PDB file of C-alpha atoms in Angstrom:
ATOM      1  CA  MET Z   1      47.634  22.566  22.967  1.00  0.00           C
ATOM      2  CA  CYS Z   2      46.990  24.979  20.110  1.00  0.00           C
ATOM      3  CA  ALA Z   3      43.629  26.669  19.657  1.00  0.00           C
ATOM      4  CA  GLU Z   4      42.819  24.573  16.607  1.00  0.00           C
ATOM      5  CA  GLN Z   5      43.299  21.362  18.562  1.00  0.00           C
ATOM      6  CA  ALA Z   6      41.221  22.605  21.487  1.00  0.00           C
ATOM      7  CA  ALA Z   7      38.278  23.633  19.315  1.00  0.00           C
ATOM      8  CA  GLY Z   8      35.242  21.428  18.779  1.00  0.00           C
ATOM      9  CA  SER Z   9      32.549  19.957  21.030  1.00  0.00           C
ATOM     10  CA  TRP Z  10      33.450  18.229  24.283  1.00  0.00           C
ATOM     11  CA  LYS Z  11      31.534  16.124  26.771  1.00  0.00           C
ATOM     12  CA  VAL Z  12      32.410  15.967  30.458  1.00  0.00           C
ATOM     13  CA  THR Z  13      30.901  13.123  32.509  1.00  0.00           C
ATOM     14  CA  LEU Z  14      30.614  12.927  36.290  1.00  0.00           C
ATOM     15  CA  PRO Z  15      28.713  10.529  38.592  1.00  0.00           C
ATOM     16  CA  CYS Z  16      26.050  12.151  40.731  1.00  0.00           C
ATOM     17  CA  THR Z  17      23.099  11.327  42.961  1.00  0.00           C
ATOM     18  CA  ARG Z  18      19.438  11.848  42.214  1.00  0.00           C
ATOM     19  CA  ALA Z  19      19.327  14.774  44.641  1.00  0.00           C
ATOM     20  CA  GLU Z  20      22.212  16.418  42.816  1.00  0.00           C
ATOM     21  CA  ALA Z  21      20.555  15.691  39.461  1.00  0.00           C
ATOM     22  CA  GLU Z  22      17.337  17.396  40.613  1.00  0.00           C
ATOM     23  CA  ALA Z  23      19.315  20.393  41.809  1.00  0.00           C
ATOM     24  CA  ILE Z  24      21.151  20.579  38.475  1.00  0.00           C
ATOM     25  CA  ASP Z  25      17.904  20.310  36.498  1.00  0.00           C
ATOM     26  CA  GLY Z  26      16.473  23.102  38.621  1.00  0.00           C
ATOM     27  CA  LEU Z  27      19.287  25.563  38.008  1.00  0.00           C
ATOM     28  CA  GLU Z  28      17.881  28.753  36.525  1.00  0.00           C
ATOM     29  CA  ASP Z  29      21.173  30.310  35.475  1.00  0.00           C
ATOM     30  CA  PRO Z  30      24.148  27.961  35.884  1.00  0.00           C
ATOM     31  CA  ASP Z  31      27.467  29.779  36.047  1.00  0.00           C
ATOM     32  CA  LEU Z  32      28.856  27.571  33.294  1.00  0.00           C
ATOM     33  CA  ASP Z  33      28.846  27.896  29.518  1.00  0.00           C
ATOM     34  CA  ALA Z  34      27.628  24.350  28.892  1.00  0.00           C
ATOM     35  CA  VAL Z  35      24.516  22.305  28.221  1.00  0.00           C
ATOM     36  CA  LEU Z  36      23.815  20.109  31.258  1.00  0.00           C
ATOM     37  CA  THR Z  37      21.914  16.820  31.186  1.00  0.00           C
ATOM     38  CA  THR Z  38      21.325  14.232  33.912  1.00  0.00           C
ATOM     39  CA  THR Z  39      20.526  10.553  33.436  1.00  0.00           C
ATOM     40  CA  GLU Z  40      19.418   7.737  35.720  1.00  0.00           C
ATOM     41  CA  GLU Z  41      22.014   4.971  35.332  1.00  0.00           C
ATOM     42  CA  VAL Z  42      20.268   2.366  37.501  1.00  0.00           C
ATOM     43  CA  GLU Z  43      16.472   2.496  37.727  1.00  0.00           C
ATOM     44  CA  ASP Z  44      15.156   3.572  41.149  1.00  0.00           C
ATOM     45  CA  ASP Z  45      18.694   3.853  42.571  1.00  0.00           C
ATOM     46  CA  VAL Z  46      18.974   7.341  44.017  1.00  0.00           C
ATOM     47  CA  GLU Z  47      22.771   7.139  44.104  1.00  0.00           C
ATOM     48  CA  ARG Z  48      23.445   6.021  40.513  1.00  0.00           C
ATOM     49  CA  TRP Z  49      22.909   9.022  38.274  1.00  0.00           C
ATOM     50  CA  ARG Z  50      25.191  10.687  35.731  1.00  0.00           C
ATOM     51  CA  LEU Z  51      25.846  14.308  34.876  1.00  0.00           C
ATOM     52  CA  GLU Z  52      26.940  15.132  31.341  1.00  0.00           C
ATOM     53  CA  ALA Z  53      28.096  18.615  30.395  1.00  0.00           C
ATOM     54  CA  TYR Z  54      28.433  19.514  26.727  1.00  0.00           C
ATOM     55  CA  LEU Z  55      30.783  22.363  25.824  1.00  0.00           C
ATOM     56  CA  GLU Z  56      31.793  24.031  22.587  1.00  0.00           C
ATOM     57  CA  ARG Z  57      35.504  23.864  23.438  1.00  0.00           C
ATOM     58  CA  GLU Z  58      37.896  21.883  25.595  1.00  0.00           C
ATOM     59  CA  PRO Z  59      37.102  22.589  29.262  1.00  0.00           C
ATOM     60  CA  ASP Z  60      39.724  24.514  31.169  1.00  0.00           C
ATOM     61  CA  PRO Z  61      40.480  23.878  34.872  1.00  0.00           C
ATOM     62  CA  GLN Z  62      37.940  26.497  35.903  1.00  0.00           C
ATOM     63  CA  ALA Z  63      35.174  24.803  33.912  1.00  0.00           C
ATOM     64  CA  LEU Z  64      36.098  21.389  35.321  1.00  0.00           C
ATOM     65  CA  ALA Z  65      36.014  22.791  38.831  1.00  0.00           C
ATOM     66  CA  ALA Z  66      32.560  24.287  38.190  1.00  0.00           C
ATOM     67  CA  ILE Z  67      31.291  20.935  36.907  1.00  0.00           C
ATOM     68  CA  ARG Z  68      32.807  19.098  39.888  1.00  0.00           C
ATOM     69  CA  ALA Z  69      31.055  21.540  42.240  1.00  0.00           C
ATOM     70  CA  LEU Z  70      27.668  20.520  40.799  1.00  0.00           C
ATOM     71  CA  ALA Z  71      28.093  16.924  42.009  1.00  0.00           C
ATOM     72  CA  PRO Z  72      30.600  16.765  44.864  1.00  0.00           C
ATOM     73  CA  SER Z  73      29.122  13.778  46.729  1.00  0.00           C
ATOM     74  CA  THR Z  74      30.967  10.994  44.909  1.00  0.00           C
ATOM     75  CA  GLY Z  75      34.382  12.635  45.067  1.00  0.00           C
ATOM     76  CA  ALA Z  76      35.002  11.545  41.473  1.00  0.00           C
ATOM     77  CA  GLU Z  77      36.929  13.581  38.953  1.00  0.00           C
ATOM     78  CA  PRO Z  78      35.125  14.768  35.801  1.00  0.00           C
ATOM     79  CA  LEU Z  79      36.039  12.787  32.677  1.00  0.00           C
ATOM     80  CA  GLY Z  80      36.295  14.807  29.463  1.00  0.00           C
ATOM     81  CA  GLU Z  81      36.255  13.586  25.898  1.00  0.00           C
ATOM     82  CA  ARG Z  82      36.256  15.362  22.582  1.00  0.00           C
ATOM     83  CA  LEU Z  83      33.214  14.523  20.487  1.00  0.00           C
ATOM     84  CA  PRO Z  84      33.438  13.647  16.800  1.00  0.00           C
ATOM     85  CA  ASP Z  85      32.326  16.237  14.288  1.00  0.00           C
ATOM     86  CA  ALA Z  86      28.691  15.285  14.655  1.00  0.00           C
ATOM     87  CA  ASP Z  87      25.623  16.774  16.271  1.00  0.00           C
ATOM     88  CA  TRP Z  88      25.427  15.343  19.817  1.00  0.00           C
ATOM     89  CA  VAL Z  89      21.686  16.098  19.992  1.00  0.00           C
ATOM     90  CA  THR Z  90      21.162  13.869  16.965  1.00  0.00           C
ATOM     91  CA  LEU Z  91      23.329  11.157  18.496  1.00  0.00           C
ATOM     92  CA  SER Z  92      21.481  11.301  21.801  1.00  0.00           C
ATOM     93  CA  GLN Z  93      18.081  10.910  20.123  1.00  0.00           C
ATOM     94  CA  ALA Z  94      18.942   8.301  17.494  1.00  0.00           C
ATOM     95  CA  GLY Z  95      17.362   4.890  17.842  1.00  0.00           C
ATOM     96  CA  LEU Z  96      14.524   5.905  20.155  1.00  0.00           C
ATOM     97  CA  GLU Z  97      11.559   3.559  20.259  1.00  0.00           C
ATOM     98  CA  PRO Z  98       8.241   4.797  18.790  1.00  0.00           C
ATOM     99  CA  LEU Z  99       5.941   6.458  21.301  1.00  0.00           C
ATOM    100  CA  HIS Z 100       2.168   5.924  21.324  1.00  0.00           C
ATOM    101  CA  VAL Z 101       0.280   8.627  23.241  1.00  0.00           C
ATOM    102  CA  GLY Z 102      -3.478   8.748  22.777  1.00  0.00           C
ATOM    103  CA  ARG Z 103      -4.217   9.592  19.150  1.00  0.00           C
ATOM    104  CA  PHE Z 104      -0.546  10.127  18.336  1.00  0.00           C
ATOM    105  CA  PHE Z 105       2.241   7.811  17.275  1.00  0.00           C
ATOM    106  CA  VAL Z 106       5.591   9.577  17.404  1.00  0.00           C
ATOM    107  CA  HIS Z 107       8.655   7.989  15.826  1.00  0.00           C
ATOM    108  CA  THR Z 108      12.090   8.993  14.599  1.00  0.00           C
ATOM    109  CA  GLY Z 109      12.415   6.456  11.773  1.00  0.00           C
ATOM    110  CA  ASP Z 110      10.222   4.567   9.345  1.00  0.00           C
ATOM    111  CA  ALA Z 111       7.770   2.919  11.754  1.00  0.00           C
ATOM    112  CA  SER Z 112       4.177   2.453  10.587  1.00  0.00           C
ATOM    113  CA  PRO Z 113       1.525   4.133  12.772  1.00  0.00           C
ATOM    114  CA  PRO Z 114      -1.143   1.803  14.157  1.00  0.00           C
ATOM    115  CA  PRO Z 115      -4.614   2.164  12.612  1.00  0.00           C
ATOM    116  CA  GLY Z 116      -6.531   5.151  13.948  1.00  0.00           C
ATOM    117  CA  THR Z 117      -3.455   7.108  15.061  1.00  0.00           C
ATOM    118  CA  ARG Z 118      -1.836  10.219  13.652  1.00  0.00           C
ATOM    119  CA  GLY Z 119       1.768   9.387  12.860  1.00  0.00           C
ATOM    120  CA  LEU Z 120       4.303  12.126  13.474  1.00  0.00           C
ATOM    121  CA  ARG Z 121       7.833  11.526  12.307  1.00  0.00           C
ATOM    122  CA  ILE Z 122      10.187  13.694  14.352  1.00  0.00           C
ATOM    123  CA  ALA Z 123      13.666  12.881  13.109  1.00  0.00           C
ATOM    124  CA  ALA Z 124      16.486  12.929  15.624  1.00  0.00           C
ATOM    125  CA  GLY Z 125      18.225  16.160  14.796  1.00  0.00           C
ATOM    126  CA  ARG Z 126      19.142  19.679  15.701  1.00  0.00           C
ATOM    127  CA  ALA Z 127      16.416  20.509  18.250  1.00  0.00           C
ATOM    128  CA  PHE Z 128      14.956  18.927  21.349  1.00  0.00           C
ATOM    129  CA  GLY Z 129      11.468  17.416  21.440  1.00  0.00           C
ATOM    130  CA  THR Z 130      11.027  13.908  20.001  1.00  0.00           C
ATOM    131  CA  GLY Z 131       8.262  13.276  22.542  1.00  0.00           C
ATOM    132  CA  HIS Z 132      10.202  10.754  24.607  1.00  0.00           C
ATOM    133  CA  HIS Z 133      10.961  12.979  27.573  1.00  0.00           C
ATOM    134  CA  GLU Z 134       8.272  12.943  30.276  1.00  0.00           C
ATOM    135  CA  THR Z 135       7.543  16.644  29.808  1.00  0.00           C
ATOM    136  CA  THR Z 136       6.864  16.382  26.082  1.00  0.00           C
ATOM    137  CA  SER Z 137       4.938  13.120  26.227  1.00  0.00           C
ATOM    138  CA  GLY Z 138       2.981  14.513  29.177  1.00  0.00           C
ATOM    139  CA  CYS Z 139       2.029  17.628  27.202  1.00  0.00           C
ATOM    140  CA  LEU Z 140       1.033  15.420  24.282  1.00  0.00           C
ATOM    141  CA  ALA Z 141      -1.214  13.350  26.553  1.00  0.00           C
ATOM    142  CA  MET Z 142      -2.747  16.481  28.068  1.00  0.00           C
ATOM    143  CA  LEU Z 143      -3.549  17.930  24.653  1.00  0.00           C
ATOM    144  CA  ASP Z 144      -5.011  14.613  23.554  1.00  0.00           C
ATOM    145  CA  ALA Z 145      -7.277  14.610  26.624  1.00  0.00           C
ATOM    146  CA  MET Z 146      -8.625  18.037  25.598  1.00  0.00           C
ATOM    147  CA  ALA Z 147      -9.623  16.910  22.097  1.00  0.00           C
ATOM    148  CA  GLY Z 148     -13.308  17.466  22.838  1.00  0.00           C
ATOM    149  CA  GLN Z 149     -12.753  21.176  23.514  1.00  0.00           C
ATOM    150  CA  THR Z 150     -12.664  23.888  20.878  1.00  0.00           C
ATOM    151  CA  PHE Z 151      -9.818  26.368  20.463  1.00  0.00           C
ATOM    152  CA  ALA Z 152      -9.587  29.174  17.922  1.00  0.00           C
ATOM    153  CA  GLY Z 153      -6.068  30.382  18.665  1.00  0.00           C
ATOM    154  CA  VAL Z 154      -3.138  28.308  19.914  1.00  0.00           C
ATOM    155  CA  VAL Z 155       0.437  29.384  20.681  1.00  0.00           C
ATOM    156  CA  ASP Z 156       3.279  26.960  21.411  1.00  0.00           C
ATOM    157  CA  ILE Z 157       6.116  28.797  23.168  1.00  0.00           C
ATOM    158  CA  GLY Z 158       9.480  27.040  22.821  1.00  0.00           C
ATOM    159  CA  THR Z 159       8.272  24.681  20.123  1.00  0.00           C
ATOM    160  CA  GLY Z 160      11.593  22.815  19.683  1.00  0.00           C
ATOM    161  CA  THR Z 161      10.824  20.305  16.919  1.00  0.00           C
ATOM    162  CA  GLY Z 162       7.237  21.478  16.485  1.00  0.00           C
ATOM    163  CA  LEU Z 163       5.692  18.292  17.907  1.00  0.00           C
ATOM    164  CA  LEU Z 164       3.144  19.934  20.202  1.00  0.00           C
ATOM    165  CA  ALA Z 165       2.176  22.481  17.573  1.00  0.00           C
ATOM    166  CA  PHE Z 166       1.600  19.626  15.095  1.00  0.00           C
ATOM    167  CA  ALA Z 167      -0.561  17.823  17.641  1.00  0.00           C
ATOM    168  CA  ALA Z 168      -2.611  20.993  18.170  1.00  0.00           C
ATOM    169  CA  ALA Z 169      -3.039  21.416  14.423  1.00  0.00           C
ATOM    170  CA  HIS Z 170      -4.338  17.850  14.182  1.00  0.00           C
ATOM    171  CA  LEU Z 171      -6.743  18.196  17.113  1.00  0.00           C
ATOM    172  CA  TRP Z 172      -8.016  21.652  16.151  1.00  0.00           C
ATOM    173  CA  PRO Z 173      -7.575  22.024  12.383  1.00  0.00           C
ATOM    174  CA  ALA Z 174      -9.653  25.216  12.253  1.00  0.00           C
ATOM    175  CA  ALA Z 175      -7.509  27.003  14.842  1.00  0.00           C
ATOM    176  CA  ARG Z 176      -4.782  29.490  14.112  1.00  0.00           C
ATOM    177  CA  ILE Z 177      -1.562  27.901  15.355  1.00  0.00           C
ATOM    178  CA  VAL Z 178       1.518  29.964  16.236  1.00  0.00           C
ATOM    179  CA  ALA Z 179       4.778  28.262  17.182  1.00  0.00           C
ATOM    180  CA  THR Z 180       7.752  30.202  18.544  1.00  0.00           C
ATOM    181  CA  ASP Z 181      11.265  29.447  19.661  1.00  0.00           C
ATOM    182  CA  ILE Z 182      14.185  31.617  20.725  1.00  0.00           C
ATOM    183  CA  ASP Z 183      16.507  29.403  18.646  1.00  0.00           C
ATOM    184  CA  PRO Z 184      16.363  30.002  14.866  1.00  0.00           C
ATOM    185  CA  VAL Z 185      17.615  26.445  14.303  1.00  0.00           C
ATOM    186  CA  ALA Z 186      14.564  25.088  16.130  1.00  0.00           C
ATOM    187  CA  ILE Z 187      12.273  27.060  13.841  1.00  0.00           C
ATOM    188  CA  ASP Z 188      14.118  25.703  10.798  1.00  0.00           C
ATOM    189  CA  VAL Z 189      13.740  22.181  12.185  1.00  0.00           C
ATOM    190  CA  THR Z 190      10.036  22.739  12.861  1.00  0.00           C
ATOM    191  CA  ARG Z 191       9.560  23.944   9.304  1.00  0.00           C
ATOM    192  CA  GLU Z 192      11.299  20.821   7.965  1.00  0.00           C
ATOM    193  CA  ASN Z 193       9.284  18.547  10.238  1.00  0.00           C
ATOM    194  CA  ALA Z 194       6.033  20.253   9.236  1.00  0.00           C
ATOM    195  CA  ALA Z 195       6.780  19.587   5.576  1.00  0.00           C
ATOM    196  CA  ALA Z 196       7.737  15.971   6.302  1.00  0.00           C
ATOM    197  CA  ASN Z 197       4.477  15.387   8.168  1.00  0.00           C
ATOM    198  CA  GLY Z 198       2.185  17.271   5.813  1.00  0.00           C
ATOM    199  CA  VAL Z 199       1.326  19.915   8.411  1.00  0.00           C
ATOM    200  CA  ASP Z 200       0.354  23.247   6.880  1.00  0.00           C
ATOM    201  CA  GLY Z 201      -0.635  26.648   8.139  1.00  0.00           C
ATOM    202  CA  ILE Z 202       1.430  27.004  11.319  1.00  0.00           C
ATOM    203  CA  ASP Z 203       2.918  30.466  11.811  1.00  0.00           C
ATOM    204  CA  LEU Z 204       6.577  29.983  12.783  1.00  0.00           C
ATOM    205  CA  ILE Z 205       8.255  32.834  14.638  1.00  0.00           C
ATOM    206  CA  VAL Z 206      11.734  33.266  16.107  1.00  0.00           C
ATOM    207  CA  ALA Z 207      10.936  35.025  19.363  1.00  0.00           C
ATOM    208  CA  ASP Z 208      12.030  35.390  22.975  1.00  0.00           C
ATOM    209  CA  GLY Z 209       8.941  34.031  24.669  1.00  0.00           C
ATOM    210  CA  ALA Z 210       5.994  36.196  23.708  1.00  0.00           C
ATOM    211  CA  LEU Z 211       8.122  39.329  23.303  1.00  0.00           C
ATOM    212  CA  ASP Z 212       7.582  39.777  19.589  1.00  0.00           C
ATOM    213  CA  PRO Z 213       5.022  41.909  17.724  1.00  0.00           C
ATOM    214  CA  SER Z 214       4.066  38.927  15.558  1.00  0.00           C
ATOM    215  CA  VAL Z 215       3.140  36.935  18.662  1.00  0.00           C
ATOM    216  CA  THR Z 216       1.240  39.690  20.432  1.00  0.00           C
ATOM    217  CA  ALA Z 217      -0.564  40.773  17.244  1.00  0.00           C
ATOM    218  CA  ALA Z 218      -2.317  37.398  17.059  1.00  0.00           C
ATOM    219  CA  ALA Z 219      -3.314  37.480  20.749  1.00  0.00           C
ATOM    220  CA  PRO Z 220      -5.342  36.651  22.660  1.00  0.00           C
ATOM    221  CA  TYR Z 221      -4.966  32.888  22.431  1.00  0.00           C
ATOM    222  CA  ASP Z 222      -7.399  30.505  24.091  1.00  0.00           C
ATOM    223  CA  LEU Z 223      -4.711  27.810  24.388  1.00  0.00           C
ATOM    224  CA  VAL Z 224      -1.175  28.667  25.499  1.00  0.00           C
ATOM    225  CA  ILE Z 225       1.462  25.906  25.612  1.00  0.00           C
ATOM    226  CA  ALA Z 226       4.937  26.388  27.068  1.00  0.00           C
ATOM    227  CA  ASN Z 227       7.244  23.390  27.533  1.00  0.00           C
ATOM    228  CA  ILE Z 228      10.523  24.983  28.558  1.00  0.00           C
ATOM    229  CA  LEU Z 229      12.152  25.232  32.027  1.00  0.00           C
ATOM    230  CA  ALA Z 230      10.961  26.362  35.445  1.00  0.00           C
ATOM    231  CA  GLY Z 231      13.033  29.565  35.595  1.00  0.00           C
ATOM    232  CA  PRO Z 232      11.829  30.910  32.248  1.00  0.00           C
ATOM    233  CA  LEU Z 233       8.246  29.819  33.018  1.00  0.00           C
ATOM    234  CA  VAL Z 234       8.304  31.945  36.163  1.00  0.00           C
ATOM    235  CA  SER Z 235       9.929  34.874  34.390  1.00  0.00           C
ATOM    236  CA  MET Z 236       7.455  34.670  31.505  1.00  0.00           C
ATOM    237  CA  ALA Z 237       4.319  34.356  33.641  1.00  0.00           C
ATOM    238  CA  PRO Z 238       3.123  37.954  33.161  1.00  0.00           C
ATOM    239  CA  GLU Z 239       3.714  37.981  29.403  1.00  0.00           C
ATOM    240  CA  LEU Z 240       2.143  34.560  28.836  1.00  0.00           C
ATOM    241  CA  ALA Z 241      -0.858  35.514  30.960  1.00  0.00           C
ATOM    242  CA  SER Z 242      -1.157  38.755  28.997  1.00  0.00           C
ATOM    243  CA  ILE Z 243      -1.533  36.944  25.645  1.00  0.00           C
ATOM    244  CA  ALA Z 244      -4.091  34.486  27.038  1.00  0.00           C
ATOM    245  CA  ALA Z 245      -7.776  35.118  26.412  1.00  0.00           C
ATOM    246  CA  PRO Z 246     -10.134  35.251  29.401  1.00  0.00           C
ATOM    247  CA  ARG Z 247     -10.624  31.694  30.683  1.00  0.00           C
ATOM    248  CA  ALA Z 248      -7.937  30.431  28.311  1.00  0.00           C
ATOM    249  CA  THR Z 249      -6.263  27.085  28.935  1.00  0.00           C
ATOM    250  CA  ILE Z 250      -2.543  27.256  29.760  1.00  0.00           C
ATOM    251  CA  VAL Z 251      -0.379  24.117  29.629  1.00  0.00           C
ATOM    252  CA  LEU Z 252       3.052  24.378  31.262  1.00  0.00           C
ATOM    253  CA  ALA Z 253       5.862  21.821  31.393  1.00  0.00           C
ATOM    254  CA  GLY Z 254       9.607  21.489  31.799  1.00  0.00           C
ATOM    255  CA  LEU Z 255       9.452  21.820  35.570  1.00  0.00           C
ATOM    256  CA  LEU Z 256      10.347  19.367  38.302  1.00  0.00           C
ATOM    257  CA  GLU Z 257       7.720  18.468  40.898  1.00  0.00           C
ATOM    258  CA  THR Z 258       9.897  20.262  43.452  1.00  0.00           C
ATOM    259  CA  GLN Z 259       9.506  23.450  41.386  1.00  0.00           C
ATOM    260  CA  ARG Z 260       5.751  23.192  40.947  1.00  0.00           C
ATOM    261  CA  ASP Z 261       4.700  25.510  43.786  1.00  0.00           C
ATOM    262  CA  THR Z 262       7.003  28.279  42.567  1.00  0.00           C
ATOM    263  CA  VAL Z 263       5.693  28.070  39.008  1.00  0.00           C
ATOM    264  CA  VAL Z 264       2.049  27.895  40.082  1.00  0.00           C
ATOM    265  CA  ALA Z 265       2.480  30.890  42.401  1.00  0.00           C
ATOM    266  CA  ALA Z 266       3.862  32.982  39.528  1.00  0.00           C
ATOM    267  CA  TYR Z 267       0.772  32.292  37.412  1.00  0.00           C
ATOM    268  CA  GLU Z 268      -1.679  32.661  40.288  1.00  0.00           C
ATOM    269  CA  ALA Z 269      -0.227  36.153  40.763  1.00  0.00           C
ATOM    270  CA  CYS Z 270      -1.398  36.826  37.198  1.00  0.00           C
ATOM    271  CA  GLY Z 271      -4.951  35.656  37.852  1.00  0.00           C
ATOM    272  CA  CYS Z 272      -4.582  32.028  36.723  1.00  0.00           C
ATOM    273  CA  THR Z 273      -5.966  28.995  38.549  1.00  0.00           C
ATOM    274  CA  LEU Z 274      -4.394  25.524  38.644  1.00  0.00           C
ATOM    275  CA  ASP Z 275      -6.751  22.835  37.322  1.00  0.00           C
ATOM    276  CA  THR Z 276      -4.736  19.656  36.807  1.00  0.00           C
ATOM    277  CA  VAL Z 277      -1.282  18.237  37.539  1.00  0.00           C
ATOM    278  CA  ASP Z 278       0.057  15.255  35.601  1.00  0.00           C
ATOM    279  CA  ARG Z 279       3.105  14.013  37.473  1.00  0.00           C
ATOM    280  CA  ARG Z 280       5.510  11.806  35.515  1.00  0.00           C
ATOM    281  CA  GLY Z 281       8.490  10.678  37.502  1.00  0.00           C
ATOM    282  CA  ASP Z 282      10.217  13.785  38.825  1.00  0.00           C
ATOM    283  CA  TRP Z 283       8.439  16.042  36.313  1.00  0.00           C
ATOM    284  CA  SER Z 284       5.046  17.743  36.406  1.00  0.00           C
ATOM    285  CA  ILE Z 285       2.798  18.988  33.621  1.00  0.00           C
ATOM    286  CA  LEU Z 286       0.343  21.693  34.666  1.00  0.00           C
ATOM    287  CA  ARG Z 287      -2.974  22.794  33.208  1.00  0.00           C
ATOM    288  CA  LEU Z 288      -4.239  26.161  34.354  1.00  0.00           C
ATOM    289  CA  THR Z 289      -7.129  28.453  33.489  1.00  0.00           C
ATOM    290  CA  ALA Z 290      -6.575  32.157  32.905  1.00  0.00           C
ATOM    291  CA  GLY Z 291      -8.636  34.694  34.822  1.00  0.00           C
ATOM    292  CA  ALA Z 292     -12.106  35.866  33.877  1.00  0.00           C
ATOM    293  CA  GLU Z 293     -10.622  39.092  32.543  1.00  0.00           C
ATOM    294  CA  ARG Z 294      -7.582  39.363  30.312  1.00  0.00           C
ATOM    295  CA  TYR Z 295      -4.487  40.012  32.389  1.00  0.00           C
ATOM    296  CA  VAL Z 296      -2.830  43.388  31.961  1.00  0.00           C
ATOM    297  CA  PRO Z 297       0.732  43.591  33.389  1.00  0.00           C
ATOM    298  CA  THR Z 298       1.275  46.465  35.779  1.00  0.00           C
ATOM    299  CA  VAL Z 299       5.084  46.478  35.677  1.00  0.00           C
ATOM    300  CA  PRO Z 300       7.662  45.908  32.905  1.00  0.00           C
ATOM    301  CA  PHE Z 301       8.543  42.302  32.139  1.00  0.00           C
ATOM    302  CA  ASP Z 302      11.522  41.030  34.137  1.00  0.00           C
ATOM    303  CA  PRO Z 303      14.050  39.118  31.997  1.00  0.00           C
ATOM    304  CA  LYS Z 304      15.651  37.416  35.021  1.00  0.00           C
ATOM    305  CA  GLY Z 305      15.650  33.644  34.757  1.00  0.00           C
ATOM    306  CA  ARG Z 306      15.212  33.478  30.999  1.00  0.00           C
ATOM    307  CA  ASP Z 307      18.792  32.482  30.179  1.00  0.00           C
ATOM    308  CA  GLY Z 308      19.086  29.046  28.641  1.00  0.00           C
ATOM    309  CA  TRP Z 309      15.361  28.568  28.082  1.00  0.00           C
ATOM    310  CA  ALA Z 310      15.997  27.189  24.588  1.00  0.00           C
ATOM    311  CA  LEU Z 311      16.859  23.817  26.160  1.00  0.00           C
ATOM    312  CA  ASP Z 312      13.485  22.345  25.167  1.00  0.00           C
ATOM    313  CA  ILE Z 313      12.845  18.784  26.462  1.00  0.00           C
TER     314      ILE Z 313
END
């Protein structure tokens, strides 16, 4: 096959078990140039899950072997298909039902928010974060539960579509809100979504975690939100703790319950204390409190584990 024919996006599908799905979701640095997602095919059936790998080109035998190695239990062969010239993220999010979480009503279409709610239209599109995944809806619920508190400075690391930053702006309109993402497309999407929802005043920054002068210049923040993945959360613990004000609230998500102890330990090493865990299915949302004194890192930041953290869910 010529290069022109092989180009384009591809999806490879393979049956897997729940245990394999959890292991795949917990990979910090998969040795595969692909976006990996896992889905429960039959509710509460630990054997009926599906792995989908999205690639930018037709998978070669080596890539297929790597995908097969992620879910060997069924003995099935990976099935590949070329995707049409469309954005698979958009396709995967289209048609989602509206989501009502506390004060917020999140939808992807033209639904009318119930009385007394803040409607947020997050169109299915080029970035993750419509609110429907347990991690995002869990963060939304946790922020909603903190509405009675006061925050002057908020940073949303890995903002995706901007949903959590918009929620923070609604709950704390007087606060300075900073939203960052490593993916420039996500920042463009957040800007578009902010305009569509009438949200003003959020500082949008393309940044690798908190490693940007624009992010650190606005520190310390008394609310730090990071909904990314367990590996990057661990790697970023010192830098996120360092931009948190004394006694700041830190909300972390994107981690499996099986990864909770590792993530918590990384932040406890930086003086933080775990306050609350909201477990939703296999996922956990954490609320921590920073130490009484602002954390000052004693060693250079370690970039290990940060690869792929733009996969915001």
